[in-house]
Amino acid sequence: MVPRANFLLDSGPLDALGRPTRSSGVRKLEYFIGLTDPEYVWFEMDIYWAHVAQHRFRSYTDPDGVTQTDVFDPLATVAAQPIRFPLFHAKDGAFNPNTTSGYDMVPLGQGDIDYGTFFANMGAKGYHNPMWEQDNAPGGSADPGRSLRYAEVSYQHMSGLRG
């Protein structure tokens, strides 16, 4: 998800290989959504990585060479076309401005991403399907039960969102 939230390099002066070096301000995800037929193409959003995009891809250089700020809004992206996003990867992040991602990955319900607001305001109630995952759940030989503990904590929080 994260690279797709970055801005297209689609304008401005060309580099030595003839490629544009500046942006019109269109995100790669927005461009792809516009190119595809909503009757045949749907999307999955990884909500954690979409929030990371808010920290990694905040600005672009416009065709005139001026830096513009445009913070990615995952909820607004889904709410604008809720039927195109039937599936969500749900994992949580604790806000950490000292990392390039802006978040440290934690079990669902132990972070700062507001899943209650996200799911309550995305539209098409009853249509969406979140699935829990966590990239750092396996504990290896040092902590072989960590993935099961994280799954239990995350399930308890996710099931509480349905209330």
Coordinates of N, CA and C in Angstrom, one line a residue:
M1 N 0.8 -1.2 0.0 CA 0.0 0.0 0.0 C 0.9 1.3 0.0
V2 N 1.9 1.3 0.7 CA 2.6 2.5 0.9 C 3.1 3.1 -0.4
P3 N 3.8 2.4 -1.3 CA 4.3 3.0 -2.5 C 3.2 3.5 -3.4
R4 N 2.0 2.9 -3.3 CA 0.9 3.4 -4.1 C 0.3 4.7 -3.6
A5 N 0.7 5.1 -2.4 CA 0.2 6.3 -1.8 C 1.1 7.5 -2.2
N6 N 2.3 7.2 -2.8 CA 3.2 8.2 -3.2 C 2.7 8.9 -4.4
F7 N 3.3 10.0 -4.8 CA 2.8 10.8 -5.9 C 3.5 10.4 -7.2
L8 N 2.7 10.5 -8.3 CA 3.3 10.2 -9.6 C 4.4 11.2 -9.9
L9 N 5.4 10.8 -10.6 CA 6.3 11.8 -11.2 C 5.9 11.9 -12.7
D10 N 5.1 12.9 -13.0 CA 4.4 13.0 -14.3 C 4.5 14.3 -14.9
S11 N 5.4 15.2 -14.4 CA 5.5 16.5 -15.0 C 6.9 17.1 -14.7
G12 N 7.1 18.3 -15.1 CA 8.3 19.0 -14.8 C 9.4 18.7 -15.7
P13 N 10.6 19.2 -15.4 CA 11.7 18.9 -16.3 C 12.1 17.4 -16.3
L14 N 12.7 17.0 -17.4 CA 13.0 15.6 -17.5 C 14.4 15.3 -17.0
D15 N 14.7 14.1 -16.5 CA 16.0 13.8 -16.0 C 16.8 13.3 -17.2
A16 N 18.0 12.8 -17.0 CA 19.0 12.5 -18.1 C 18.4 11.3 -18.9
L17 N 17.5 10.5 -18.3 CA 16.9 9.4 -19.1 C 15.6 9.8 -19.7
G18 N 15.2 11.0 -19.6 CA 13.9 11.5 -20.2 C 12.7 11.3 -19.4
R19 N 12.9 11.0 -18.1 CA 11.7 10.8 -17.2 C 11.4 12.1 -16.5
P20 N 10.1 12.3 -16.2 CA 9.6 13.5 -15.5 C 10.2 13.5 -14.1
T21 N 10.5 14.6 -13.5 CA 11.1 14.7 -12.2 C 10.1 15.4 -11.1
R22 N 9.0 15.9 -11.6 CA 8.1 16.6 -10.7 C 6.7 15.9 -10.8
S23 N 5.7 16.4 -10.0 CA 4.4 15.8 -9.9 C 3.3 16.8 -10.1
S24 N 2.2 16.2 -10.6 CA 1.0 17.0 -10.8 C 0.2 16.9 -9.4
G25 N 0.7 16.1 -8.5 CA 0.0 16.0 -7.2 C -1.0 14.8 -7.2
V26 N -1.0 14.0 -8.2 CA -1.9 12.8 -8.3 C -1.1 11.7 -7.7
R27 N -1.8 11.0 -6.7 CA -1.2 9.8 -6.1 C -1.3 8.6 -7.0
K28 N -0.4 7.6 -6.9 CA -0.4 6.4 -7.8 C -1.7 5.7 -7.6
L29 N -2.2 5.6 -6.3 CA -3.4 4.9 -6.1 C -4.6 5.6 -6.7
E30 N -4.7 6.9 -6.7 CA -5.8 7.7 -7.3 C -5.7 7.4 -8.8
Y31 N -4.5 7.5 -9.4 CA -4.4 7.3 -10.8 C -4.9 5.9 -11.2
F32 N -4.5 4.9 -10.5 CA -4.9 3.5 -10.8 C -6.4 3.3 -10.6
I33 N -7.0 3.9 -9.6 CA -8.5 3.9 -9.4 C -9.1 4.5 -10.6
G34 N -8.6 5.6 -11.1 CA -9.2 6.3 -12.2 C -9.1 5.5 -13.5
L35 N -8.1 4.7 -13.6 CA -7.9 3.9 -14.9 C -8.7 2.6 -14.9
T36 N -9.2 2.1 -13.8 CA -9.8 0.8 -13.8 C -11.3 0.9 -13.7
D37 N -12.0 -0.1 -14.2 CA -13.4 -0.2 -14.2 C -14.0 -0.7 -12.8
P38 N -14.8 0.1 -12.2 CA -15.3 -0.2 -10.8 C -16.1 -1.5 -10.8
E39 N -16.6 -1.9 -12.0 CA -17.4 -3.1 -12.1 C -16.5 -4.4 -12.0
Y40 N -15.3 -4.2 -12.3 CA -14.4 -5.4 -12.4 C -13.1 -5.3 -11.5
V41 N -12.8 -4.2 -11.0 CA -11.6 -4.0 -10.2 C -11.9 -3.5 -8.8
W42 N -11.5 -4.2 -7.8 CA -11.7 -3.8 -6.4 C -10.3 -3.8 -5.7
F43 N -10.3 -3.2 -4.6 CA -9.0 -2.9 -3.9 C -9.1 -3.4 -2.4
E44 N -7.9 -3.8 -1.9 CA -7.7 -4.0 -0.5 C -6.9 -2.9 0.0
M45 N -7.2 -2.5 1.2 CA -6.4 -1.4 1.9 C -5.8 -2.0 3.2
D46 N -4.5 -1.9 3.3 CA -3.8 -2.2 4.5 C -3.9 -0.9 5.4
I47 N -4.7 -0.9 6.4 CA -5.0 0.3 7.1 C -3.7 0.9 7.8
Y48 N -2.9 0.0 8.4 CA -1.6 0.4 9.0 C -0.7 1.1 8.0
W49 N -0.5 0.4 6.9 CA 0.4 1.0 5.9 C -0.2 2.3 5.3
A50 N -1.5 2.4 5.2 CA -2.1 3.6 4.7 C -1.9 4.8 5.7
H51 N -1.8 4.5 7.0 CA -1.5 5.5 8.0 C 0.0 5.8 7.9
V52 N 0.8 4.9 7.7 CA 2.2 5.1 7.5 C 2.4 6.1 6.3
A53 N 1.6 6.0 5.3 CA 1.7 6.8 4.1 C 1.5 8.3 4.5
Q54 N 0.7 8.5 5.5 CA 0.5 9.9 6.0 C 1.8 10.6 6.4
H55 N 2.7 9.8 6.8 CA 4.0 10.3 7.3 C 5.1 10.3 6.3
R56 N 5.0 9.3 5.4 CA 6.1 9.1 4.4 C 5.9 10.0 3.1
F57 N 4.6 10.2 2.8 CA 4.3 10.9 1.5 C 3.4 12.1 1.7
R58 N 4.0 13.1 2.4 CA 3.2 14.3 2.8 C 3.3 15.4 1.7
S59 N 4.3 15.4 0.9 CA 4.5 16.5 0.0 C 5.1 16.0 -1.4
Y60 N 5.0 16.9 -2.3 CA 5.6 16.7 -3.6 C 6.0 18.0 -4.2
T61 N 6.8 17.9 -5.2 CA 7.3 19.1 -5.9 C 6.4 19.3 -7.2
D62 N 5.7 20.4 -7.3 CA 4.8 20.6 -8.4 C 5.6 21.0 -9.7
P63 N 4.9 21.1 -10.8 CA 5.6 21.4 -12.1 C 6.4 22.6 -12.1
D64 N 6.1 23.6 -11.2 CA 6.8 24.8 -11.1 C 8.0 24.8 -10.1
G65 N 8.2 23.6 -9.5 CA 9.3 23.5 -8.6 C 9.0 23.9 -7.2
V66 N 7.7 24.1 -6.9 CA 7.3 24.5 -5.5 C 6.8 23.2 -4.7
T67 N 7.3 23.1 -3.5 CA 6.9 22.0 -2.7 C 5.4 22.2 -2.2
Q68 N 4.6 21.2 -2.4 CA 3.2 21.3 -2.0 C 3.0 20.2 -0.9
T69 N 2.1 20.5 0.0 CA 1.8 19.5 1.0 C 0.4 18.9 0.8
D70 N 0.3 17.6 0.8 CA -1.0 16.9 0.6 C -0.9 15.6 1.4
V71 N -1.5 15.6 2.6 CA -1.4 14.4 3.5 C -2.4 13.4 3.1
F72 N -2.0 12.2 2.9 CA -2.9 11.1 2.5 C -4.0 10.9 3.6
D73 N -5.2 10.7 3.1 CA -6.3 10.4 4.1 C -6.9 9.1 3.7
P74 N -6.6 8.0 4.4 CA -7.1 6.7 4.1 C -8.6 6.6 4.2
L75 N -9.2 7.2 5.2 CA -10.7 7.1 5.3 C -11.4 7.8 4.2
A76 N -10.9 9.0 3.8 CA -11.5 9.8 2.7 C -11.4 9.0 1.4
T77 N -10.3 8.3 1.2 CA -10.0 7.5 0.0 C -11.1 6.4 -0.1
V78 N -11.3 5.7 1.0 CA -12.3 4.6 1.0 C -13.7 5.2 0.9
A79 N -14.0 6.2 1.7 CA -15.4 6.8 1.7 C -15.8 7.3 0.3
A80 N -14.9 7.8 -0.5 CA -15.2 8.3 -1.8 C -15.6 7.2 -2.8
Q81 N -15.2 5.9 -2.5 CA -15.6 4.8 -3.4 C -15.7 3.5 -2.5
P82 N -16.6 3.5 -1.5 CA -16.6 2.4 -0.6 C -16.8 1.0 -1.1
I83 N -17.5 0.9 -2.2 CA -17.7 -0.5 -2.8 C -16.4 -1.0 -3.5
R84 N -15.5 -0.2 -3.8 CA -14.3 -0.6 -4.4 C -13.3 -1.2 -3.4
F85 N -13.6 -1.0 -2.1 CA -12.7 -1.5 -1.1 C -13.4 -2.5 -0.2
P86 N -13.6 -3.7 -0.6 CA -14.3 -4.7 0.2 C -13.5 -5.3 1.3
L87 N -12.2 -5.3 1.2 CA -11.3 -6.1 2.1 C -10.3 -5.1 2.7
F88 N -10.0 -5.3 4.0 CA -9.0 -4.5 4.7 C -8.1 -5.4 5.5
H89 N -6.8 -5.0 5.5 CA -5.8 -5.7 6.4 C -5.8 -4.8 7.6
A90 N -6.1 -5.4 8.8 CA -6.2 -4.6 10.0 C -5.1 -5.0 10.9
K91 N -4.2 -4.1 11.1 CA -3.1 -4.2 12.1 C -2.9 -2.8 12.7
D92 N -2.4 -2.7 13.9 CA -2.4 -1.4 14.6 C -0.9 -0.9 14.6
G93 N -0.9 0.4 14.9 CA 0.4 1.1 15.1 C 0.4 2.1 16.2
A94 N 1.4 2.0 17.0 CA 1.6 3.0 18.1 C 2.4 4.2 17.5
F95 N 1.8 5.4 17.6 CA 2.4 6.6 16.9 C 3.9 6.8 17.5
N96 N 4.8 6.9 16.6 CA 6.2 7.2 16.9 C 6.8 8.1 15.9
P97 N 6.8 9.4 16.2 CA 7.3 10.4 15.2 C 8.8 10.3 15.0
N98 N 9.5 9.5 15.8 CA 11.0 9.3 15.6 C 11.3 8.2 14.6
T99 N 10.4 7.6 13.9 CA 10.6 6.6 12.9 C 10.1 7.2 11.6
T100 N 10.7 6.7 10.5 CA 10.3 7.2 9.1 C 8.8 6.8 8.8
S101 N 8.4 5.7 9.4 CA 7.0 5.3 9.2 C 6.0 6.0 10.0
G102 N 6.4 6.6 11.1 CA 5.5 7.3 12.0 C 4.8 6.4 13.0
Y103 N 4.9 5.1 12.9 CA 4.3 4.1 13.8 C 5.2 2.9 14.0
D104 N 5.0 2.3 15.2 CA 5.6 1.0 15.5 C 4.4 0.0 15.5
M105 N 4.6 -1.1 14.8 CA 3.5 -2.1 14.7 C 3.3 -2.8 16.0
V106 N 2.0 -2.8 16.4 CA 1.6 -3.4 17.7 C 0.3 -4.2 17.4
P107 N -0.1 -5.1 18.4 CA -1.4 -5.9 18.2 C -2.5 -4.9 18.1
L108 N -3.5 -5.3 17.3 CA -4.7 -4.5 17.1 C -5.4 -4.1 18.5
G109 N -5.7 -2.9 18.7 CA -6.2 -2.4 19.9 C -5.2 -1.8 20.9
Q110 N -4.0 -2.0 20.6 CA -2.9 -1.5 21.5 C -2.2 -0.3 20.9
G111 N -2.7 0.2 19.8 CA -2.1 1.3 19.1 C -2.9 2.5 19.0
D112 N -2.6 3.4 18.1 CA -3.2 4.7 18.0 C -4.1 4.9 16.8
I113 N -4.2 3.9 15.9 CA -5.1 4.0 14.8 C -6.5 3.8 15.2
D114 N -7.4 4.7 14.9 CA -8.7 4.7 15.4 C -9.6 3.9 14.4
Y115 N -9.6 2.6 14.7 CA -10.4 1.7 13.8 C -11.9 1.9 14.0
G116 N -12.3 2.2 15.2 CA -13.8 2.4 15.4 C -14.3 3.5 14.5
T117 N -13.6 4.7 14.4 CA -14.0 5.8 13.6 C -13.8 5.4 12.1
F118 N -12.8 4.7 11.8 CA -12.5 4.3 10.4 C -13.7 3.4 9.9
F119 N -14.0 2.4 10.6 CA -15.0 1.4 10.1 C -16.4 2.1 10.2
A120 N -16.7 2.9 11.2 CA -18.0 3.5 11.3 C -18.3 4.6 10.2
N121 N -17.2 5.1 9.6 CA -17.5 6.3 8.7 C -17.1 6.0 7.2
M122 N -16.8 4.8 6.9 CA -16.3 4.5 5.5 C -17.4 4.3 4.5
G123 N -18.6 4.2 5.0 CA -19.8 4.0 4.0 C -20.0 2.5 3.8
A124 N -21.1 2.2 3.0 CA -21.5 0.8 2.6 C -21.5 -0.1 3.9
K125 N -22.1 0.3 4.9 CA -22.2 -0.5 6.2 C -22.6 -2.0 5.9
G126 N -21.8 -2.9 6.5 CA -22.0 -4.3 6.3 C -21.4 -4.9 5.1
Y127 N -20.8 -4.1 4.3 CA -20.1 -4.6 3.0 C -18.7 -5.0 3.2
H128 N -18.0 -4.3 4.1 CA -16.5 -4.5 4.2 C -16.1 -5.7 5.1
N129 N -14.9 -6.2 4.8 CA -14.4 -7.4 5.6 C -13.0 -7.1 6.0
P130 N -12.8 -6.8 7.3 CA -11.4 -6.7 7.8 C -10.9 -8.0 8.2
M131 N -9.6 -8.2 7.9 CA -8.9 -9.4 8.4 C -7.6 -9.0 9.2
W132 N -7.4 -9.6 10.3 CA -6.3 -9.3 11.1 C -5.0 -9.9 10.5
E133 N -4.0 -9.1 10.5 CA -2.6 -9.7 10.2 C -1.6 -8.8 11.0
Q134 N -0.5 -9.3 11.2 CA 0.6 -8.5 11.9 C 1.9 -9.0 11.4
D135 N 2.6 -8.1 10.7 CA 3.9 -8.5 10.1 C 4.9 -9.0 11.1
N136 N 4.9 -8.5 12.3 CA 5.9 -8.9 13.3 C 5.3 -9.8 14.4
A137 N 4.3 -10.6 14.1 CA 3.7 -11.5 15.1 C 4.6 -12.7 15.4
P138 N 5.2 -13.3 14.4 CA 6.0 -14.5 14.8 C 7.1 -14.1 15.7
G139 N 7.3 -14.9 16.8 CA 8.3 -14.7 17.8 C 9.5 -15.5 17.7
G140 N 9.5 -16.5 16.7 CA 10.6 -17.4 16.5 C 10.9 -18.2 17.7
S141 N 12.0 -18.8 17.8 CA 12.4 -19.7 18.9 C 12.5 -18.9 20.3
A142 N 12.7 -17.7 20.2 CA 12.8 -16.9 21.4 C 11.4 -16.7 22.1
D143 N 10.4 -16.7 21.3 CA 9.0 -16.4 21.8 C 8.0 -17.1 20.9
P144 N 8.0 -18.5 20.9 CA 7.2 -19.2 20.0 C 5.6 -19.0 20.1
G145 N 5.1 -18.5 21.2 CA 3.7 -18.3 21.4 C 3.2 -16.9 21.1
R146 N 4.2 -16.0 20.7 CA 3.8 -14.6 20.5 C 2.7 -14.4 19.4
S147 N 2.8 -15.2 18.3 CA 1.7 -15.0 17.3 C 0.3 -15.3 17.8
L148 N 0.2 -16.3 18.7 CA -1.1 -16.7 19.2 C -1.5 -15.7 20.2
R149 N -0.6 -15.1 21.0 CA -1.0 -14.1 22.0 C -1.5 -12.8 21.2
Y150 N -0.7 -12.4 20.2 CA -1.1 -11.3 19.4 C -2.5 -11.5 18.7
A151 N -2.7 -12.7 18.2 CA -3.9 -13.0 17.6 C -5.1 -12.9 18.5
E152 N -4.9 -13.4 19.8 CA -6.0 -13.3 20.8 C -6.3 -11.9 21.1
V153 N -5.3 -11.1 21.4 CA -5.5 -9.7 21.8 C -6.2 -8.9 20.6
S154 N -5.7 -9.2 19.4 CA -6.3 -8.5 18.2 C -7.7 -9.0 17.9
Y155 N -8.0 -10.3 18.1 CA -9.4 -10.7 17.9 C -10.3 -10.1 18.9
Q156 N -9.9 -10.0 20.2 CA -10.8 -9.4 21.1 C -11.1 -7.9 20.7
H157 N -10.2 -7.2 20.3 CA -10.4 -5.8 19.9 C -11.3 -5.8 18.6
M158 N -10.9 -6.6 17.6 CA -11.7 -6.5 16.4 C -13.1 -7.0 16.6
S159 N -13.4 -8.0 17.4 CA -14.7 -8.4 17.6 C -15.5 -7.3 18.4
G160 N -14.8 -6.5 19.2 CA -15.5 -5.4 19.9 C -15.9 -4.3 19.0
L161 N -15.3 -4.2 17.8 CA -15.6 -3.2 16.8 C -17.0 -3.4 16.2
R162 N -17.4 -4.7 16.1 CA -18.7 -5.0 15.5 C -19.9 -4.6 16.3
G163 N -19.7 -4.4 17.6 CA -20.8 -4.1 18.5 C -21.7 -3.1 18.1

